[in-house]
Amino acid sequence: MFKLMGNKRLFILLVAIMVFIAVMGFTLGGRGGVSWPEKFVADTVAFGQGLIYKPVRSVAGFFEDIRMLKIIYEENRTLRLTLAQYARDTARLNDLQAQNERLKEALEFTERQKNADNYKYHIAEVIGVSPDPYNSTVKINLGERDGMKTDMAVVTVDGLIGRIVRVTPFTSNVQLITDLNGVEGTKAISATVKDSETDSFGMIESYDKENGLLVMTKIDPGDKQLGEGDTVITSGLGELFPHGLVIGTVVSRDVGQFGLTYNAMVKPAAQFTKLREVFVVEVPEN
């Protein structure tokens, strides 16, 4: 019985070897096409690879897009910082150029004034502006230690803007001439016409805020010198503002109250907004 079983196993082994050799010969031999089992296996493997590759490719592409977005974000951030720095540098350069132009005008102004009078001009920087619309004042960075005193006239390169009304050791408050409408502490400006100082006289006592014009009153009806287009300057007769400071230009002349005197509307020569540098006028003591 055991012998029969051993022969059976040997027989099965021989058959398996013969089948294996036949398959090897079949696969190694030349053939014109691919068998259907090979096609099935190849298609199955390709389908499986496709199922795996597509998600993997999508995930890889997703992370690649994230990496590219991060790179673009960093580049944009760097670009924004560069543009911001460029804008700051450009603004600073423009401000320096504007300041340089203003200082050139200031230098030319002081040179002209040296030839016109013997006043001393202290250049000051405006460091503050009053927010009160009924109290037009500005603060400058010169004070008692710089020789500033109350009632000193203050001008720009264009013309008179006001006078000092308060002094501290390091700063001074300047009341603008646009505040001449009966505000406590304001003083009228004695004025005349340039090149006709001995023939013209008037007082600037108020400011027409609606039209932006100074009102010159008490003009003698016999004064034929003052007319439209004339330059009005300080006369120096009021002993407050020194003689010769430009105030503005006459734009009209009308009969005053009761017809006894004339009034004139004067356009200020100076600008009262965006004040940067101003000059405090010091009159040498005789």
Coordinates of C-alpha atoms in Angstrom, one line a residue, residues 22-42:
A22 CA 6.2 22.4 -22.1
V23 CA 5.2 25.8 -20.8
M24 CA 8.9 26.9 -20.9
G25 CA 9.2 25.8 -24.4
F26 CA 6.0 27.5 -25.4
T27 CA 7.0 30.8 -23.9
L28 CA 10.6 30.7 -25.1
G29 CA 9.7 29.8 -28.7
G30 CA 9.0 32.4 -31.3
R31 CA 5.4 33.5 -31.6
G32 CA 3.5 36.1 -33.5
G33 CA 1.3 37.6 -30.8
V34 CA 0.5 37.9 -27.2
S35 CA -1.7 35.3 -25.6
W36 CA -4.9 36.3 -23.9
P37 CA -3.6 35.4 -20.4
E38 CA -0.8 37.8 -20.9
K39 CA -3.1 40.5 -22.2
F40 CA -5.4 40.0 -19.3
V41 CA -2.5 40.3 -16.8
A42 CA -1.0 43.3 -18.6

